[in-house]
CSV table of C-alpha atoms in Angstrom, one decimal:
chain,number,residue,atom,x,y,z
A,282,MET,CA,-122.1,15.6,20.7
A,283,LEU,CA,-122.9,12.2,22.3
A,284,ASP,CA,-125.9,11.9,24.6
A,285,THR,CA,-123.4,10.7,27.2
A,286,GLU,CA,-121.6,14.0,26.9
A,287,ARG,CA,-124.7,16.2,26.8
A,288,LEU,CA,-124.8,18.4,29.9
A,289,ASP,CA,-127.5,17.5,32.3
A,290,GLY,CA,-126.5,19.8,35.1
A,291,LEU,CA,-123.0,19.5,33.6
A,292,ASP,CA,-122.5,16.2,35.3
A,293,THR,CA,-122.4,13.6,32.5
A,294,LEU,CA,-119.3,14.3,30.6
A,295,ASN,CA,-117.8,10.8,30.4
A,296,SER,CA,-118.1,9.3,27.0
A,297,ASP,CA,-117.7,5.6,27.3
A,298,THR,CA,-121.1,4.0,26.6
A,299,PRO,CA,-121.7,1.4,23.9
A,300,GLU,CA,-123.9,3.7,21.9
A,301,GLN,CA,-120.9,6.1,21.3
A,302,GLU,CA,-119.9,4.8,17.8
A,303,LEU,CA,-116.8,7.0,17.6
A,304,PRO,CA,-115.0,6.9,14.3
A,305,ALA,CA,-111.5,5.3,14.2
A,306,LEU,CA,-108.6,7.6,15.2
A,307,ASP,CA,-106.8,9.1,12.2
A,308,ILE,CA,-103.3,7.9,13.1
A,309,PRO,CA,-100.7,6.7,10.5
A,310,LYS,CA,-99.9,3.0,10.7
A,311,HIS,CA,-96.2,3.5,11.6
A,312,GLU,CA,-97.2,5.7,14.6
A,313,ARG,CA,-99.8,3.4,16.2
A,314,ARG,CA,-97.4,1.8,18.7
A,315,VAL,CA,-96.5,3.5,22.0
A,316,GLN,CA,-92.7,4.1,22.4
A,317,THR,CA,-91.8,3.3,26.0
A,318,VAL,CA,-88.7,2.8,28.3
A,319,ILE,CA,-88.9,0.8,31.5
A,320,GLN,CA,-87.0,2.1,34.5
A,321,ASP,CA,-86.7,0.8,38.1
A,322,LEU,CA,-86.1,3.9,40.2
A,323,PRO,CA,-85.5,4.3,43.9
A,324,VAL,CA,-87.8,6.4,46.0
A,325,GLU,CA,-85.0,8.8,46.7
A,326,THR,CA,-84.4,9.5,43.0
A,327,LEU,CA,-88.2,10.0,42.4
A,328,CYS,CA,-88.5,12.4,45.3
A,329,ALA,CA,-85.5,14.4,44.0
A,330,LYS,CA,-87.0,14.6,40.5
A,331,ILE,CA,-90.3,15.8,42.0
A,332,SER,CA,-88.6,18.3,44.2
A,333,ARG,CA,-86.7,20.0,41.4
A,334,GLY,CA,-89.7,20.0,39.0
A,335,ALA,CA,-88.3,17.4,36.6
A,336,LEU,CA,-91.2,15.0,37.4
A,337,ILE,CA,-94.6,16.8,37.4
A,338,LEU,CA,-97.3,15.2,39.6
A,339,GLN,CA,-100.3,17.4,39.0
A,340,PRO,CA,-100.7,21.2,38.5
A,341,GLU,CA,-103.5,21.6,41.1
A,342,PHE,CA,-103.0,19.3,44.1
A,343,GLN,CA,-106.0,20.5,46.0
A,344,ARG,CA,-108.3,19.3,43.1
A,345,ASN,CA,-106.6,16.1,42.3
A,346,PHE,CA,-105.1,14.5,45.4
A,347,VAL,CA,-107.9,12.5,46.9
A,348,TRP,CA,-106.4,10.0,49.2
A,349,ASN,CA,-106.8,10.3,53.0
A,350,SER,CA,-103.9,10.1,55.4
A,351,THR,CA,-104.6,6.5,56.3
A,352,LYS,CA,-104.4,5.3,52.7
A,353,ALA,CA,-101.2,7.3,52.1
A,354,SER,CA,-99.8,5.9,55.3
A,355,ARG,CA,-100.5,2.3,54.3
A,356,LEU,CA,-98.7,2.9,51.1
A,357,ILE,CA,-95.6,3.8,53.1
A,358,GLU,CA,-96.1,0.6,55.1
A,359,SER,CA,-96.2,-1.4,51.9
A,360,LEU,CA,-92.8,0.0,51.0
A,361,LEU,CA,-91.4,-1.1,54.3
A,362,LEU,CA,-92.9,-4.5,54.0
A,363,ASN,CA,-91.5,-4.9,50.5
A,364,ILE,CA,-95.0,-5.3,49.0
A,365,PRO,CA,-94.9,-4.6,45.2
A,366,ILE,CA,-96.3,-1.2,44.3
A,367,PRO,CA,-98.2,-1.0,41.0
A,368,VAL,CA,-96.3,0.3,38.0
A,369,VAL,CA,-96.1,4.1,37.5
A,370,TYR,CA,-96.6,5.6,34.0
A,371,VAL,CA,-95.1,8.9,33.0
A,372,ALA,CA,-94.9,10.7,29.7
A,373,GLU,CA,-92.1,12.8,28.3
A,374,ALA,CA,-93.0,16.5,28.1
A,375,PRO,CA,-91.4,19.6,26.5
A,376,GLY,CA,-88.2,20.8,28.2
A,377,GLY,CA,-87.0,17.4,29.2
A,378,LYS,CA,-89.5,17.1,32.0
A,379,GLN,CA,-91.8,14.1,32.7
A,380,GLU,CA,-95.5,14.2,33.6
A,381,VAL,CA,-97.3,11.5,35.6
A,382,VAL,CA,-99.9,9.6,33.6
A,383,ASP,CA,-100.8,7.0,36.2
A,384,GLY,CA,-99.6,6.9,39.8
A,385,GLN,CA,-100.1,10.5,40.9
A,386,GLN,CA,-101.7,9.5,44.2
A,387,ARG,CA,-98.9,7.1,45.1
A,388,LEU,CA,-96.1,9.4,44.2
A,389,THR,CA,-97.7,12.4,46.0
A,390,SER,CA,-98.1,10.3,49.1
A,391,ILE,CA,-94.5,9.0,49.1
A,392,SER,CA,-92.9,12.4,48.3
A,393,ALA,CA,-95.1,14.1,50.9
A,394,PHE,CA,-94.1,11.7,53.6
A,395,VAL,CA,-90.4,12.1,52.9
A,396,ALA,CA,-90.8,15.9,52.7
A,397,GLY,CA,-92.8,15.8,56.0
A,398,SER,CA,-96.0,17.5,54.9
A,399,PHE,CA,-98.9,17.1,52.4
A,400,PRO,CA,-99.1,19.7,49.5
A,401,GLU,CA,-100.8,23.0,50.1
A,402,GLY,CA,-104.5,22.9,49.5
A,403,VAL,CA,-105.0,19.3,50.4
A,404,ASN,CA,-107.9,18.8,52.8
A,405,LEU,CA,-105.7,17.1,55.4
A,406,LYS,CA,-103.5,18.3,58.2
A,407,ARG,CA,-100.3,19.5,56.6
A,408,GLU,CA,-97.9,17.5,58.8
A,409,PHE,CA,-97.7,13.9,57.5
A,410,LYS,CA,-97.7,11.5,60.4
A,411,LEU,CA,-98.3,7.8,59.8
A,412,SER,CA,-101.8,6.6,60.9
A,413,GLY,CA,-104.0,3.5,60.5
A,414,LEU,CA,-101.1,1.1,60.1
A,415,GLN,CA,-102.1,-2.5,60.9
A,416,VAL,CA,-98.9,-4.4,60.6
A,417,LEU,CA,-96.3,-1.9,61.7
A,418,ASP,CA,-98.6,-0.3,64.1
A,419,GLU,CA,-95.7,0.9,66.3
A,420,LEU,CA,-94.9,3.5,63.6
A,421,ASN,CA,-98.3,5.2,64.0
A,422,GLY,CA,-97.9,8.8,64.8
A,423,LYS,CA,-94.4,9.0,63.4
A,424,ARG,CA,-93.0,11.4,60.8
A,425,PHE,CA,-90.3,10.5,58.4
A,426,VAL,CA,-87.7,12.4,60.5
A,427,ASP,CA,-88.8,10.4,63.6
A,428,LEU,CA,-87.8,7.1,62.0
A,429,ASP,CA,-84.4,5.6,62.6
A,430,VAL,CA,-81.9,5.8,59.8
A,431,ALA,CA,-82.3,2.1,58.8
A,432,THR,CA,-86.0,2.5,58.4
A,433,GLN,CA,-85.6,5.8,56.5
A,434,ASN,CA,-83.2,4.0,54.1
A,435,LEU,CA,-85.7,1.2,53.5
A,436,ILE,CA,-88.1,3.8,52.2
A,437,LEU,CA,-85.6,5.8,50.2
A,438,GLU,CA,-84.0,2.7,48.6
A,439,ALA,CA,-87.3,1.0,47.7
A,440,THR,CA,-87.7,0.9,44.0
A,441,LEU,CA,-90.7,1.6,41.8
A,442,ARG,CA,-91.1,0.4,38.3
A,443,VAL,CA,-91.6,3.4,36.0
A,444,ILE,CA,-92.7,3.1,32.4
A,445,VAL,CA,-91.8,6.2,30.4
A,446,ILE,CA,-94.0,7.0,27.4
A,447,LYS,CA,-91.5,8.6,24.9
A,448,ALA,CA,-92.2,12.0,23.4
A,449,GLU,CA,-92.2,10.6,19.8
A,450,SER,CA,-95.3,8.6,20.6
A,451,HIS,CA,-98.4,9.9,18.7
A,452,PRO,CA,-100.3,12.3,21.0
A,453,ASP,CA,-103.6,10.5,20.4
A,454,VAL,CA,-102.0,7.2,21.2
A,455,LYS,CA,-100.7,8.7,24.5
A,456,PHE,CA,-104.2,9.9,25.2
A,457,GLU,CA,-105.6,6.4,24.6
A,458,VAL,CA,-103.0,5.0,27.0
A,459,PHE,CA,-104.0,7.4,29.7
A,460,GLU,CA,-107.7,6.7,29.2
A,461,ARG,CA,-107.2,2.9,29.3
A,462,LEU,CA,-105.0,3.2,32.5
A,463,ASN,CA,-107.8,5.2,34.0
A,464,LEU,CA,-110.3,2.3,34.4
A,465,GLY,CA,-110.2,2.2,38.1
A,466,ALA,CA,-112.7,3.3,40.8
A,467,GLU,CA,-113.0,7.0,40.0
A,468,LYS,CA,-112.8,7.4,36.3
A,469,LEU,CA,-111.7,10.7,35.0
A,470,ASN,CA,-113.7,12.3,32.2
A,471,ASP,CA,-112.1,13.3,28.9
A,472,GLN,CA,-111.4,16.9,29.9
A,473,GLU,CA,-109.8,15.8,33.2
A,474,LEU,CA,-107.6,13.5,31.2
A,475,ARG,CA,-106.6,16.4,28.9
A,476,ASN,CA,-105.8,18.5,31.9
A,477,CYS,CA,-103.2,15.9,32.9
A,478,VAL,CA,-101.9,15.1,29.5
A,479,TYR,CA,-101.7,18.5,27.8
A,480,ARG,CA,-100.5,20.9,30.5
A,481,GLY,CA,-99.6,24.4,29.5
A,482,ARG,CA,-100.8,28.0,29.2
A,483,TYR,CA,-103.8,26.9,27.0
A,484,ASN,CA,-105.1,24.8,29.9
A,485,THR,CA,-104.6,27.8,32.3
A,486,LEU,CA,-106.7,30.0,29.9
A,487,LEU,CA,-109.5,27.4,29.8
A,488,ALA,CA,-109.6,27.5,33.6
A,489,ARG,CA,-109.7,31.3,33.7
A,490,LEU,CA,-112.5,31.5,31.1
A,491,SER,CA,-114.6,29.0,32.9
A,492,GLU,CA,-115.0,31.7,35.6
A,493,TYR,CA,-116.5,34.3,33.1
A,494,LYS,CA,-119.7,35.4,34.7
A,495,PRO,CA,-122.1,35.4,31.6
A,496,PHE,CA,-120.8,31.9,30.8
A,497,LEU,CA,-121.6,30.8,34.4
A,498,GLU,CA,-125.1,32.3,34.0
A,499,ILE,CA,-125.7,30.5,30.8
A,500,GLN,CA,-124.9,27.2,32.5
A,501,GLY,CA,-126.9,28.0,35.6
A,502,LEU,CA,-123.7,27.8,37.7
A,503,SER,CA,-122.4,30.0,40.5
A,504,ALA,CA,-118.8,28.6,40.2
A,505,PRO,CA,-116.8,26.6,37.6
A,506,HIS,CA,-117.8,23.0,37.2
A,507,ASN,CA,-115.8,20.7,39.5
A,508,ARG,CA,-115.3,18.1,36.7
A,509,MET,CA,-114.2,20.6,34.1
A,510,ALA,CA,-117.2,20.1,31.8
A,511,ASP,CA,-117.2,23.9,31.2
A,512,ARG,CA,-113.6,23.8,30.1
A,513,GLN,CA,-114.4,21.1,27.6
A,514,LEU,CA,-117.1,23.4,26.2
A,515,ILE,CA,-114.7,26.2,25.7
A,516,LEU,CA,-112.1,23.9,24.1
A,517,ARG,CA,-114.7,22.6,21.7
A,518,PHE,CA,-115.5,26.2,20.6
A,519,PHE,CA,-111.8,27.1,20.1
A,520,ALA,CA,-111.1,23.8,18.2
A,521,LEU,CA,-114.0,24.2,15.8
A,522,HIS,CA,-113.3,27.9,15.3
A,523,ARG,CA,-109.7,27.3,14.4
A,524,LEU,CA,-110.5,24.3,12.2
A,525,THR,CA,-113.8,25.7,10.7
A,526,HIS,CA,-116.7,23.5,9.9
A,527,LEU,CA,-115.5,23.3,6.3
A,528,HIS,CA,-112.4,21.3,7.3
A,529,TYR,CA,-114.0,19.2,10.1
A,530,ARG,CA,-113.8,15.5,9.2
A,531,GLY,CA,-115.4,14.0,12.3
A,532,ASN,CA,-114.3,12.8,15.8
A,533,MET,CA,-114.5,15.9,17.9
A,534,LYS,CA,-112.6,14.1,20.7
A,535,GLN,CA,-109.5,13.8,18.5
A,536,VAL,CA,-109.9,17.4,17.2
A,537,MET,CA,-110.0,18.7,20.8
A,538,ASN,CA,-106.9,16.6,21.7
A,539,ARG,CA,-105.0,18.0,18.8
A,540,GLU,CA,-106.1,21.6,19.5
A,541,LEU,CA,-104.8,21.4,23.0
A,542,ASP,CA,-101.6,19.5,22.2
A,543,GLU,CA,-100.5,21.6,19.2
A,544,HIS,CA,-101.2,24.9,20.9
A,545,ARG,CA,-100.6,24.2,24.5
A,546,ASP,CA,-98.4,27.2,25.1
A,547,PRO,CA,-99.7,30.1,23.0
A,548,SER,CA,-98.1,33.6,23.0
A,549,ASP,CA,-99.5,36.4,25.1
A,550,THR,CA,-101.1,37.9,22.0
A,551,SER,CA,-102.8,34.7,21.1
A,552,LEU,CA,-104.1,34.2,24.6
A,553,LYS,CA,-105.6,37.7,24.6
A,554,GLN,CA,-107.2,37.1,21.2
A,555,PHE,CA,-108.6,33.8,22.4
A,556,GLU,CA,-110.1,35.4,25.5
A,557,GLU,CA,-111.6,38.3,23.5
A,558,LEU,CA,-113.1,35.9,21.0
A,559,PHE,CA,-114.7,33.7,23.6
A,560,THR,CA,-116.1,36.5,25.8
A,561,ARG,CA,-117.4,38.5,22.9
A,562,SER,CA,-119.2,35.4,21.4
A,563,ILE,CA,-120.6,34.5,24.8
A,564,ASP,CA,-121.8,38.1,25.3
A,565,MET,CA,-123.7,37.9,22.0
A,566,ALA,CA,-125.3,34.5,22.9
A,567,TRP,CA,-126.4,36.0,26.2
A,568,ALA,CA,-127.7,39.1,24.6
A,569,VAL,CA,-129.9,37.1,22.2
A,570,PHE,CA,-131.0,34.1,24.2
A,571,GLY,CA,-130.2,34.8,27.9
A,572,LYS,CA,-130.5,31.6,30.0
A,573,LYS,CA,-132.1,29.8,27.0
A,574,ALA,CA,-128.8,29.9,25.1
A,575,PHE,CA,-127.8,26.6,23.6
A,576,ARG,CA,-131.0,24.9,24.6
A,577,ARG,CA,-133.3,23.0,22.3
A,578,PHE,CA,-136.8,24.5,21.6
A,579,GLN,CA,-139.5,21.9,21.0
A,580,PRO,CA,-142.6,23.4,19.4
A,581,GLY,CA,-146.0,22.3,20.6
A,582,THR,CA,-148.0,19.8,18.7
A,583,GLY,CA,-151.7,20.2,18.1
A,584,ALA,CA,-154.0,23.2,18.5
A,585,GLY,CA,-153.2,25.5,21.4
A,586,ALA,CA,-150.1,23.5,22.4
A,587,ASN,CA,-147.2,25.5,23.9
A,588,GLY,CA,-143.6,25.0,22.9
A,589,THR,CA,-141.1,24.0,25.6
A,590,TRP,CA,-137.4,24.6,26.2
A,591,GLU,CA,-135.0,21.8,27.3
A,592,GLU,CA,-133.2,22.7,30.5
A,593,ARG,CA,-129.9,21.0,29.7
A,594,LEU,CA,-127.4,22.6,27.4
A,595,ASN,CA,-127.1,21.0,24.0
A,596,PHE,CA,-123.6,20.3,22.5
A,597,ALA,CA,-124.8,20.5,18.9
A,598,LEU,CA,-126.4,24.0,19.5
A,599,TRP,CA,-123.3,25.1,21.5
A,600,ASP,CA,-121.2,24.2,18.5
A,601,THR,CA,-123.5,25.8,15.9
A,602,LEU,CA,-124.6,29.0,17.6
A,603,LEU,CA,-121.4,30.1,19.4
A,604,TYR,CA,-119.3,29.2,16.4
A,605,THR,CA,-121.4,31.4,14.1
A,606,PHE,CA,-121.6,34.3,16.6
A,607,SER,CA,-117.7,34.3,16.7
A,608,PHE,CA,-117.6,35.6,13.1
A,609,TYR,CA,-119.7,38.7,14.0
A,610,GLN,CA,-119.3,41.8,16.2
A,611,LYS,CA,-121.7,42.9,18.9
A,612,SER,CA,-122.6,45.8,16.7
A,613,ASP,CA,-123.9,43.3,14.2
A,614,ILE,CA,-125.9,41.2,16.6
A,615,ILE,CA,-127.3,43.4,19.4
A,616,PRO,CA,-129.6,45.6,17.3
A,617,HIS,CA,-131.1,42.4,15.8
A,618,ALA,CA,-131.3,40.3,18.9
A,619,ASP,CA,-135.1,39.8,18.8
A,620,ARG,CA,-135.1,38.9,15.1
A,621,ILE,CA,-132.3,36.4,15.6
A,622,TYR,CA,-134.2,34.8,18.5
A,623,GLU,CA,-137.3,34.4,16.3
A,624,GLU,CA,-135.2,33.0,13.5
A,625,PHE,CA,-134.0,30.3,15.8
A,626,LEU,CA,-137.5,29.4,16.9
A,627,ASP,CA,-138.6,29.2,13.2
A,628,LEU,CA,-135.6,27.0,12.4
A,629,MET,CA,-136.3,24.6,15.2
A,630,THR,CA,-139.9,24.5,14.1
A,631,HIS,CA,-139.7,24.1,10.3
A,632,ASP,CA,-136.4,22.4,9.5
A,633,PRO,CA,-136.7,18.7,10.4
A,634,THR,CA,-133.2,17.9,9.2
A,635,PHE,CA,-131.7,20.6,11.5
A,636,VAL,CA,-133.7,19.3,14.4
A,637,GLU,CA,-132.6,15.7,13.7
A,638,TYR,CA,-129.0,16.8,13.6
A,639,VAL,CA,-129.5,18.7,16.9
A,640,VAL,CA,-131.2,15.7,18.7
A,641,SER,CA,-129.3,12.7,17.3
A,642,THR,CA,-126.0,11.6,18.8
A,643,GLY,CA,-122.6,11.8,17.3
A,644,ASP,CA,-120.4,14.5,15.7
A,645,LYS,CA,-120.5,13.3,12.1
A,646,ALA,CA,-119.0,15.8,9.7
A,647,GLU,CA,-122.0,16.2,7.5
A,648,ARG,CA,-124.2,17.1,10.5
A,649,VAL,CA,-121.8,19.7,11.8
A,650,LYS,CA,-121.5,21.3,8.4
A,651,TYR,CA,-125.2,21.2,7.7
A,652,ARG,CA,-126.0,22.9,11.0
A,653,ALA,CA,-123.4,25.6,10.6
A,654,ASP,CA,-124.4,26.3,7.0
A,655,VAL,CA,-128.1,26.5,7.6
A,656,TRP,CA,-127.8,28.7,10.7
A,657,ARG,CA,-125.2,31.0,9.0
A,658,GLN,CA,-127.7,31.5,6.1
A,659,ARG,CA,-130.4,32.5,8.6
A,660,MET,CA,-128.0,34.9,10.3
A,661,ASP,CA,-127.0,36.5,7.1
A,662,ALA,CA,-130.6,37.0,6.1
A,663,VAL,CA,-131.2,38.9,9.3
A,664,VAL,CA,-127.9,40.7,9.9
A,665,GLY,CA,-126.1,40.5,6.6
A,666,ALA,CA,-122.5,39.3,6.2
A,667,PRO,CA,-120.2,40.0,9.2
A,668,ARG,CA,-118.8,43.5,9.1
A,669,THR,CA,-115.2,43.7,8.2
A,670,ASP,CA,-114.3,47.2,9.6
A,671,GLY,CA,-112.4,47.1,12.9
A,672,ARG,CA,-113.4,48.9,16.1
A,673,LEU,CA,-110.1,50.8,16.6
A,674,PHE,CA,-109.3,54.1,14.8
A,675,THR,CA,-105.7,54.5,13.5
A,676,ARG,CA,-103.0,56.5,15.3
A,677,LYS,CA,-102.6,58.6,12.2
A,678,LEU,CA,-106.2,59.8,12.5
A,679,LYS,CA,-105.7,60.5,16.2
A,680,GLU,CA,-102.6,62.6,15.5
A,681,SER,CA,-104.5,64.5,12.8
A,682,LEU,CA,-107.4,65.3,15.1
A,683,PHE,CA,-105.0,66.3,17.9
A,684,GLU,CA,-103.2,68.7,15.5
A,685,GLN,CA,-106.5,70.2,14.4
A,686,ASP,CA,-107.9,70.8,17.9
A,687,PRO,CA,-106.6,69.1,21.1
A,688,THR,CA,-109.8,69.7,23.0
A,689,CYS,CA,-111.6,66.8,24.7
A,690,ALA,CA,-115.1,66.4,23.1
A,691,ILE,CA,-116.5,65.2,26.4
A,692,CYS,CA,-115.1,67.5,29.2
A,693,GLY,CA,-114.1,70.5,27.0
A,694,GLN,CA,-110.6,70.7,28.5
A,695,ARG,CA,-107.3,70.7,26.6
A,696,ILE,CA,-105.6,67.4,26.1
A,697,GLN,CA,-102.0,67.9,27.0
A,698,SER,CA,-100.5,65.0,25.1
A,699,VAL,CA,-101.5,62.9,22.1
A,700,ASP,CA,-100.8,59.8,24.2
A,701,ASP,CA,-103.5,61.0,26.7
A,702,ALA,CA,-106.0,61.1,23.9
A,703,GLU,CA,-108.3,58.5,22.5
A,704,VAL,CA,-110.5,58.6,19.3
A,705,ASP,CA,-114.1,57.8,20.2
A,706,HIS,CA,-117.0,56.7,18.1
A,707,ILE,CA,-119.7,59.5,18.1
A,708,VAL,CA,-122.3,56.8,17.3
A,709,HIS,CA,-121.3,53.8,19.4
A,710,TYR,CA,-119.6,51.0,17.5
A,711,TRP,CA,-121.9,48.4,19.1
A,712,ARG,CA,-124.9,50.4,17.8
A,713,GLY,CA,-123.6,50.2,14.3
A,714,GLY,CA,-121.4,53.3,14.2
A,715,LYS,CA,-118.7,53.0,11.6
A,716,THR,CA,-115.0,53.3,12.2
A,717,ILE,CA,-114.6,56.3,9.8
A,718,PRO,CA,-113.3,59.8,10.3
A,719,GLU,CA,-116.8,61.3,10.1
A,720,ASN,CA,-117.8,59.2,13.1
A,721,ALA,CA,-114.7,60.1,15.2
A,722,ARG,CA,-114.0,62.6,17.9
A,723,LEU,CA,-111.0,63.3,20.2
A,724,THR,CA,-111.4,62.7,24.0
A,725,HIS,CA,-109.3,62.3,27.1
A,726,ARG,CA,-108.6,58.6,27.7
A,727,HIS,CA,-110.2,58.9,31.2
A,728,CYS,CA,-113.2,60.8,29.9
A,729,ASN,CA,-113.8,58.2,27.3
A,730,ARG,CA,-113.5,55.3,29.7
A,731,ALA,CA,-115.9,57.0,32.1
A,732,ARG,CA,-118.4,57.7,29.4
A,733,GLY,CA,-120.1,54.3,29.6
A,734,GLY,CA,-122.1,52.5,27.0
A,735,ARG,CA,-119.1,51.1,25.4
A,736,GLU,CA,-119.0,47.7,23.7
A,737,ASP,CA,-117.0,46.1,26.5
């Protein structure tokens, strides 16, 4: 990935420097214009839409509302003074709802004052009383309900211009709109923008996986990153895994946007599969490299010189190593962890092209493909091709073993029901034990779970 997006303490995720050299977005010509509708809506209408969930401000107020009470109060004063309020941009979302693209702080302040309190989780006193007013200073200390009816109506009848970005607009064009509107004081990074534009269950999964302890350990963090850099890493992994390096054509930013947009609300089954895929792949990276995972190794130059490891996590190695691990099982990797580690050191020492494609900026397709192919060849030489046998035995085998002898192989007691039984690997799966009848034994579910040493 770009140097500006390499993680130096996971704090430099923005990608807007001149050296970026991103390829052009792959958007059909007839879809390159944003489809919009202009509306002038009274505050009362906007507050009603927010209250019933038709206009979504932000999924996590405590992380995104950053104004203080004085700034919010002065916005209310501006409404009363008939001072024009900047245009609000919203985007049409599935289900007939609208999502705020630009104007979340303003709309949150206005709706909170009318409702009487700030949203839960905001680092302010819940009760919203006007403060810091300089023109209408006689209103300081007042709530909305304390105002006379005429003043309340001035607020409720004040209109805000709202530009609605229609659903038929191309998703990458909508992302560009959001990004260009976000040129103010506190610029959101790409993942924070995605969090606003592509809300859904996929986003929730990224947030949950960012708390996975081995992932935190690899990053050197004790808690998820406050600018969502870790969520972008997870999204990169899922996007590349789904697309595969063979079909990647460049522009990882656009690939991630499409991944999140097209799959924003996966099924429960898909969510479970995604979570297992990520945690299993991270576990393998941790088992092989520990805290050196996804870091560049620089061999020493000259006689007696020692090699060094970079401290910051490298996007190119993240893509290459985790992507390749995802095609294996722990039973393939763990017995060969030391050899895989040494293979990586050898690759970083003796393949100048691989090193160049790790160090240089950009996500050009030929570089992604070269790194993936070369590392996969190294992995296959050590481990062999990924095993295709699954970890779970069939129910038919369990019923057959139960009919032959319903005795638990661990505690020696009778298993009362076939549903209370599990088929266990005699030689652990993660140690290379095969999922075949000869390596199967019948146990109580509880006994098997308590056995320990399992893959998970």
